[in-house]
XYZ file of C-alpha atoms in Angstrom:
540
model
C 44.847 107.299 110.496
C 45.307 107.377 114.033
C 43.748 103.778 113.955
C 46.051 102.773 111.360
C 49.134 103.978 113.497
C 48.526 102.768 116.815
C 47.573 98.956 114.804
C 51.306 99.499 113.490
C 52.768 100.144 116.932
C 50.804 96.631 118.639
C 51.901 94.510 115.763
C 56.064 95.978 115.607
C 55.567 95.676 119.479
C 54.620 91.548 119.402
C 57.726 90.550 116.830
C 60.235 91.670 118.669
C 60.295 90.150 122.605
C 61.991 92.466 125.085
C 64.688 89.512 125.249
C 66.397 90.700 122.191
C 67.528 93.722 123.201
C 71.170 93.827 122.300
C 72.535 90.206 121.906
C 75.346 90.016 119.060
C 73.241 89.479 116.201
C 76.485 88.919 114.224
C 77.219 86.147 115.374
C 74.578 83.798 114.556
C 72.621 83.637 111.479
C 69.415 82.286 112.562
C 69.211 85.736 114.967
C 69.610 87.798 112.171
C 66.730 86.671 110.156
C 64.609 88.522 112.844
C 65.801 91.599 111.786
C 65.342 90.923 108.191
C 61.412 91.053 109.806
C 62.453 93.805 111.478
C 63.702 95.997 108.222
C 60.465 95.267 106.594
C 58.246 95.978 108.989
C 59.797 99.377 108.507
C 59.659 99.811 105.043
C 55.762 98.962 105.099
C 55.432 101.985 107.884
C 57.777 104.291 105.951
C 55.848 103.656 103.034
C 52.403 104.146 105.135
C 53.795 107.299 106.155
C 54.903 108.564 102.378
C 50.824 107.706 101.809
C 49.722 109.956 104.808
C 52.067 112.734 102.612
C 51.357 111.925 99.815
C 47.385 112.503 100.612
C 48.294 115.246 102.076
C 50.311 117.443 99.280
C 47.053 116.157 97.522
C 44.400 117.933 99.639
C 46.690 120.935 99.536
C 47.472 120.653 95.784
C 43.534 120.323 94.768
C 42.962 123.689 97.131
C 45.420 124.942 95.310
C 44.117 124.540 91.972
C 40.882 125.432 92.798
C 41.594 129.156 94.446
C 44.085 129.757 91.469
C 40.927 129.995 88.861
C 38.942 131.930 91.257
C 41.661 133.942 91.917
C 42.232 135.022 88.538
C 38.711 135.358 87.845
C 38.463 138.245 90.719
C 41.209 139.760 90.042
C 40.065 141.185 86.361
C 36.951 142.881 88.195
C 37.116 142.805 92.347
C 34.414 145.048 91.923
C 32.304 143.303 89.345
C 32.953 139.541 91.399
C 32.560 141.080 95.005
C 28.800 142.822 93.379
C 27.640 139.435 93.690
C 26.182 138.960 98.022
C 27.480 135.417 97.668
C 31.268 135.883 96.075
C 31.352 138.763 99.357
C 30.330 136.014 102.039
C 32.733 132.772 100.698
C 35.705 135.587 100.705
C 34.783 136.369 103.903
C 34.547 132.740 105.309
C 37.712 131.889 102.839
C 40.192 134.557 104.807
C 38.301 133.948 108.605
C 37.814 129.669 108.475
C 39.196 128.339 105.436
C 42.582 129.279 105.147
C 42.993 128.787 108.622
C 42.280 125.027 108.334
C 44.305 124.789 105.335
C 47.500 126.168 107.467
C 46.864 123.868 110.313
C 46.878 120.810 107.841
C 50.301 122.421 105.991
C 51.483 122.227 109.849
C 50.136 118.865 110.674
C 52.930 115.917 111.399
C 52.245 113.184 109.392
C 55.390 111.255 110.486
C 54.039 110.400 113.996
C 53.234 106.706 113.394
C 56.802 106.531 112.037
C 59.185 107.781 114.451
C 57.096 105.481 116.802
C 57.480 102.582 115.123
C 61.397 103.713 114.688
C 61.359 104.325 118.078
C 60.167 101.046 119.727
C 62.605 99.017 116.934
C 65.694 101.480 118.022
C 66.215 99.202 120.866
C 66.863 96.219 118.799
C 69.298 97.165 115.946
C 72.275 96.085 115.652
C 74.966 98.264 117.824
C 78.480 99.462 116.385
C 79.738 96.006 117.927
C 77.621 94.312 115.513
C 78.702 96.498 112.289
C 82.705 95.759 113.253
C 81.670 92.147 113.878
C 80.570 91.775 110.210
C 82.397 93.799 108.852
C 85.713 91.686 110.455
C 84.068 88.727 109.096
C 84.466 89.700 105.852
C 87.893 90.292 106.114
C 88.482 87.063 108.425
C 86.703 84.976 104.772
C 88.657 87.292 102.579
C 92.234 85.681 104.330
C 90.590 82.206 104.823
C 89.517 81.778 101.371
C 92.148 83.907 99.817
C 89.835 86.530 98.602
C 90.733 89.532 96.540
C 88.628 92.590 97.582
C 87.536 93.219 93.780
C 85.899 89.515 94.143
C 84.161 90.333 97.565
C 83.202 93.752 95.926
C 81.122 92.234 92.918
C 79.987 89.550 95.127
C 81.223 86.634 93.292
C 81.077 84.057 95.828
C 80.168 80.011 95.118
C 76.568 79.354 96.034
C 75.351 82.419 96.337
C 71.269 82.573 95.879
C 70.966 86.492 96.335
C 74.095 88.008 94.654
C 74.780 91.404 96.464
C 77.950 94.110 95.688
C 79.698 96.308 97.805
C 79.261 100.222 96.751
C 82.123 102.368 97.370
C 81.041 103.859 100.519
C 80.973 99.797 102.161
C 84.622 99.474 101.108
C 85.070 102.841 102.671
C 83.537 101.668 105.878
C 85.502 98.000 105.844
C 88.469 100.084 105.780
C 87.607 102.350 108.302
C 86.526 99.547 111.091
C 90.150 97.805 109.835
C 91.919 100.941 110.714
C 90.441 101.755 114.302
C 91.905 97.923 114.608
C 95.015 99.208 113.580
C 94.772 96.468 110.679
C 96.671 98.525 108.257
C 96.900 95.811 105.731
C 93.019 95.382 105.614
C 92.705 99.359 105.523
C 94.666 99.070 102.576
C 93.125 96.808 100.845
C 89.841 98.374 100.969
C 91.118 101.931 101.107
C 92.433 100.679 97.380
C 89.069 99.138 96.418
C 86.829 102.284 97.155
C 89.221 104.547 95.271
C 88.773 102.001 91.984
C 85.207 102.070 92.334
C 85.727 106.013 92.284
C 87.528 105.972 89.496
C 85.530 103.865 87.506
C 82.732 106.182 87.889
C 80.675 105.479 91.158
C 78.479 108.030 92.325
C 79.118 107.901 96.000
C 78.480 109.518 99.283
C 82.339 109.166 99.755
C 84.997 111.354 98.456
C 88.469 110.889 97.041
C 89.912 113.386 99.406
C 88.652 110.962 102.825
C 89.721 108.163 100.658
C 93.506 109.082 100.175
C 93.555 110.268 103.585
C 93.205 107.080 105.253
C 94.820 105.093 102.345
C 97.936 107.501 102.391
C 98.690 106.531 106.120
C 97.795 102.829 105.655
C 100.866 102.274 103.014
C 102.935 104.557 105.550
C 102.678 102.604 108.493
C 103.172 99.191 106.455
C 106.894 100.531 105.672
C 106.007 102.363 101.833
C 106.757 105.504 102.089
C 107.426 106.381 98.609
C 103.605 104.885 97.525
C 102.418 107.392 100.648
C 103.890 110.188 98.916
C 102.462 109.872 95.470
C 98.673 109.644 97.714
C 99.627 112.706 99.735
C 100.648 114.447 96.661
C 97.566 113.010 95.095
C 95.622 114.260 98.166
C 96.679 117.436 98.120
C 96.053 118.226 93.938
C 92.601 117.986 95.679
C 92.546 119.693 98.451
C 95.427 122.265 98.299
C 94.610 123.165 102.063
C 94.505 119.380 103.165
C 96.297 120.258 106.857
C 97.168 116.810 107.786
C 97.870 116.325 104.249
C 100.405 118.841 103.977
C 101.771 117.670 107.581
C 102.051 114.642 106.329
C 104.456 115.380 103.316
C 106.457 117.368 105.008
C 107.400 114.225 107.609
C 107.502 112.037 104.479
C 109.751 114.131 102.281
C 111.445 114.448 105.917
C 111.690 110.583 106.351
C 113.109 110.084 103.261
C 116.067 112.555 103.136
C 116.822 110.883 106.496
C 116.927 107.921 104.677
C 118.938 108.960 101.485
C 121.651 110.169 103.912
C 121.818 106.642 105.543
C 121.846 104.871 102.542
C 124.864 107.021 101.711
C 126.948 104.950 104.162
C 125.637 101.585 103.429
C 127.102 99.022 100.590
C 125.761 98.442 97.683
C 124.413 94.573 98.648
C 122.636 96.394 101.972
C 120.530 99.139 99.444
C 119.989 95.541 97.021
C 118.917 94.498 100.350
C 116.709 97.242 101.735
C 115.053 97.548 98.119
C 113.905 93.766 98.492
C 112.493 94.586 101.799
C 110.418 97.019 100.317
C 108.643 95.291 97.608
C 107.959 92.793 99.679
C 104.690 91.519 99.437
C 102.281 92.768 102.751
C 100.765 90.176 104.582
C 98.229 90.032 107.720
C 100.090 90.662 110.768
C 100.604 87.538 112.302
C 99.034 85.710 115.089
C 98.990 83.826 118.167
C 97.752 80.627 116.227
C 100.712 78.637 115.449
C 98.553 76.531 112.765
C 96.991 79.289 110.814
C 98.628 78.690 107.398
C 97.332 74.572 108.068
C 94.197 75.555 109.314
C 93.300 77.785 106.587
C 94.574 76.016 103.551
C 92.148 72.845 104.759
C 89.120 75.190 105.055
C 89.520 75.742 101.033
C 90.089 72.044 100.381
C 93.860 71.997 99.773
C 95.263 70.208 102.453
C 97.404 67.009 102.002
C 95.771 64.070 100.733
C 95.619 60.493 101.699
C 97.988 58.682 100.280
C 95.910 55.689 98.075
C 97.840 53.037 100.599
C 95.352 54.208 103.747
C 92.418 55.357 101.615
C 92.180 51.497 100.832
C 91.438 51.306 104.645
C 89.164 53.685 105.082
C 85.486 51.421 104.047
C 81.898 52.101 104.399
C 79.188 49.748 105.655
C 75.982 48.933 107.172
C 76.353 49.651 110.734
C 74.185 47.826 114.425
C 75.996 49.201 117.036
C 77.946 46.240 118.130
C 74.627 44.004 117.729
C 72.229 46.664 119.650
C 68.788 44.844 119.639
C 67.315 47.919 117.874
C 69.941 48.493 114.950
C 70.161 44.595 113.791
C 66.988 44.576 111.572
C 67.717 48.379 110.457
C 71.525 49.062 110.575
C 72.477 52.500 110.550
C 74.845 53.625 107.558
C 78.461 54.860 108.626
C 81.456 55.475 106.396
C 85.491 55.988 107.057
C 86.190 59.867 107.204
C 89.758 59.337 108.537
C 92.261 56.447 109.882
C 93.960 58.296 112.492
C 92.653 59.645 114.453
C 89.586 57.738 113.506
C 86.490 59.473 112.589
C 83.456 58.243 111.451
C 80.337 59.888 109.902
C 76.830 58.607 110.038
C 74.516 58.955 107.424
C 70.658 60.024 107.281
C 70.666 60.048 111.419
C 68.601 62.658 112.083
C 65.335 63.363 110.478
C 64.239 66.741 109.065
C 61.732 66.831 111.613
C 63.845 65.947 114.337
C 66.014 69.131 113.075
C 63.590 71.225 113.014
C 62.339 70.820 116.519
C 65.608 70.874 118.255
C 66.317 74.524 116.251
C 62.223 75.277 117.153
C 63.537 74.857 120.911
C 67.275 76.320 120.170
C 66.624 79.506 119.025
C 64.940 81.567 122.007
C 67.575 80.148 124.159
C 70.813 80.995 121.395
C 73.104 83.401 123.284
C 77.199 83.757 122.089
C 79.120 80.902 122.396
C 81.881 80.326 125.155
C 84.772 78.965 125.731
C 86.432 77.729 128.837
C 88.336 80.443 130.187
C 92.513 78.048 131.473
C 92.800 80.621 134.116
C 90.190 80.678 135.689
C 88.129 77.533 134.886
C 85.266 79.739 133.856
C 83.125 80.361 130.687
C 84.038 83.794 128.993
C 83.154 84.746 125.235
C 86.406 84.789 122.818
C 86.767 86.413 119.448
C 87.709 82.949 117.956
C 84.258 81.202 118.339
C 81.866 83.492 116.768
C 78.978 81.606 117.251
C 75.600 81.096 119.235
C 74.532 78.162 120.925
C 71.812 76.549 123.281
C 71.818 73.714 125.580
C 68.743 71.628 125.369
C 68.041 68.261 128.050
C 66.178 64.986 128.035
C 64.031 66.259 130.221
C 62.765 68.652 127.954
C 61.417 66.711 124.621
C 60.760 63.053 123.715
C 62.736 64.168 121.141
C 66.238 65.075 122.778
C 65.738 62.393 125.074
C 65.324 60.029 121.623
C 68.344 61.391 119.803
C 70.693 60.831 123.347
C 69.778 57.572 123.558
C 70.577 57.234 120.149
C 74.211 58.081 120.589
C 74.097 55.801 123.628
C 73.191 52.803 121.598
C 75.444 53.584 118.524
C 78.554 54.487 120.230
C 78.301 52.101 122.644
C 78.770 54.722 125.614
C 77.224 55.931 128.775
C 75.261 59.387 128.122
C 74.111 59.704 131.644
C 77.058 61.518 132.782
C 77.599 63.090 129.382
C 77.040 67.088 128.606
C 73.677 68.209 127.462
C 73.032 68.676 124.104
C 74.855 72.131 123.113
C 73.327 73.207 119.679
C 75.216 76.211 117.953
C 74.166 78.635 115.194
C 77.087 80.290 113.581
C 77.204 84.015 112.488
C 78.445 85.997 109.546
C 81.826 84.012 108.863
C 81.074 82.225 111.766
C 84.107 79.641 112.851
C 85.754 78.033 116.126
C 89.146 78.578 115.463
C 91.548 75.251 115.999
C 90.273 73.719 120.034
C 91.011 70.824 122.015
C 87.051 69.406 122.967
C 89.236 67.390 126.239
C 90.985 69.620 128.846
C 94.830 69.229 129.154
C 97.016 68.231 131.694
C 97.835 72.000 132.597
C 93.965 72.353 132.944
C 93.182 70.100 135.601
C 89.809 72.030 136.929
C 88.287 72.470 133.323
C 85.429 70.345 134.127
C 85.988 69.637 138.260
C 82.315 71.541 138.514
C 81.032 68.639 136.600
C 82.362 65.595 138.603
C 82.484 63.292 135.407
C 85.794 63.021 134.253
C 87.518 64.647 130.694
C 85.576 64.442 127.816
C 85.834 61.478 126.195
C 84.406 61.182 122.963
C 82.951 64.220 120.706
C 79.630 63.561 118.850
C 78.637 65.718 115.933
C 75.295 66.384 114.054
C 75.344 68.692 110.944
C 71.800 70.245 111.166
C 71.918 72.368 107.461
C 74.208 72.017 104.175
C 76.713 74.948 103.708
C 77.045 76.086 100.615
C 80.550 77.600 100.841
C 82.726 76.768 104.195
C 81.944 75.933 107.081
C 84.087 72.336 107.097
C 85.654 71.148 110.426
C 89.083 70.455 110.351
C 91.944 68.634 112.184
C 95.178 70.464 110.815
C 97.162 68.235 113.209
C 96.566 65.501 110.538
C 95.178 67.358 107.053
C 92.057 65.736 107.756
C 88.517 68.464 106.431
C 84.411 66.971 107.233
C 82.260 69.021 105.407
C 78.748 69.553 106.128
C 76.352 67.175 105.325
C 72.677 67.688 106.394
C 71.339 65.103 108.267
C 74.519 63.135 109.483
C 76.440 63.069 111.999
C 80.598 62.371 112.537
C 81.851 60.796 116.254
C 85.810 60.756 117.359
C 87.310 59.488 120.774
C 89.447 62.773 122.104
C 91.226 60.207 124.522
C 92.647 57.184 124.308
C 91.754 54.244 126.366
C 94.170 55.029 128.462
C 92.415 58.274 129.580
C 95.418 60.357 128.089
C 94.644 63.068 125.436
C 95.355 62.867 121.888
C 96.655 66.103 120.536
C 95.727 65.122 116.526
C 91.494 65.468 117.647
C 92.610 69.338 117.551
C 89.665 70.564 115.284
C 88.152 73.902 113.996
C 84.777 75.151 112.292
C 86.040 76.751 109.229
C 84.464 80.089 108.564
C 80.790 79.802 106.700
C 81.472 82.037 103.688
C 77.628 81.253 102.378
C 75.158 79.561 103.878
C 73.403 79.018 106.998
C 75.444 76.375 109.350
C 73.571 74.440 111.955
C 74.876 71.976 114.378
C 74.662 70.198 117.515
C 77.548 68.065 119.471
C 77.316 65.290 122.441
C 80.550 65.721 124.558
C 80.510 62.303 126.541
C 82.446 62.556 129.191
C 84.605 59.416 130.629
C 82.814 58.233 134.137
C 80.230 55.325 132.946
C 82.847 53.728 130.594
C 84.529 52.263 132.803
C 83.082 49.028 131.152
C 82.286 49.869 128.091
C 85.601 51.218 126.924
C 88.514 49.814 129.527
C 91.508 51.286 129.764
C 94.902 49.927 128.503
C 98.274 49.973 130.159
C 99.937 52.057 127.150
C 99.336 55.673 127.225
C 99.023 55.730 123.868
C 96.695 53.319 122.894
């Protein structure tokens, strides 16, 4: 048994490299897959522990059954039983030796192997930040894709392979995480869902009183005093001695009496207006993103549709890279996705084998994706970019070098001054909210260290299909580009004059279902002087 324990520990230590100490698991589905293997190993270790305990209990049980029969016979005629010298000897032996051995067996701790495995693995477990990050991702998906709590709780999502559901306790935890962020809108939604599931008869470790405690306060914080009082009274029916609820009820009654006094001096019209305000539909709090509504509509596929006249100007074609010798006999498939800004998609442009190679190279290096801080000019993590990324150089692999050269041949732009190939894997609800790839005039030092000018163009490979969500959207113009494995999209960020094209502001929508892998190449101005000459007009 000891050798089995040691082997289990060694296996687990190999499975979990030391570089995996906390690494923002929730920001990359690719890294979260390692946790599946970790949990599987834990279950195996737990089953080994259960077998060891069962084996121990079986030995004790057999001993008890044997002695039960023996003592039944002995107690019926003690003198006659001990009159046999062998019985007398065996009684001395049992009480002096064998009962001591049994005591040692009972006291033997069979959990050592399991506890050792847990200790090794615990340092690589997700932490509170990961749990909160995953919870916020569910809330983000709920808002972006207009999902009600019941739909999410039942796991009724499009394109799912492995359906799952949320228990009342899960809903309660989501509500608590929203509460800690002072997000009372989502606190109310998820506490109500937890309460609904308990009222429907679900067995749970969470109790109704705890849910009502959070729910009543969240409702009060959103200005619905009547509902807050109703919920507090329901709580007190279940627990009349609840100190906070009793205090809240007195406070609510005091506030309500003050409002009634104030209402006496107002006109009927004012009262009606106040009533309308109270019954107004609750919504998430407004945030920093001005185009939030337009962005989320595009993510849902509800954006403005291009007119038939404009659609007629979009074509698909076989493209030879402006008569590039490599593609004259074997042109690639290209189709127009949008006209202004011009966004084109290349089909079957990266093979499955190349994709797997790029993913294998990138996965060990994936780290939390960063953004340029316009104030400091340095890279930093941001809550509006939930993914992990890695950078691959052409000299590391012939596959990466070949991909870089392909981009150069098809765009006609020099990639020697471009940034390295960036590979990104999105996490739970992974997204990158609306942003510009190029540096604006108020960010003159954004790419100063590179010394290659601004980002003139973006090339984006889609390295996986996504079951639901995950579109690349352009809120300024209403364009939505959906991921399709093996394809790539390309657009210019700058006009030929060098001025930024603000219509290229884009976003990566949250991944609703699936795993999204992309890689991109940011091509810079230096080296393009003769490949894409400047024009005299700013917007040309």
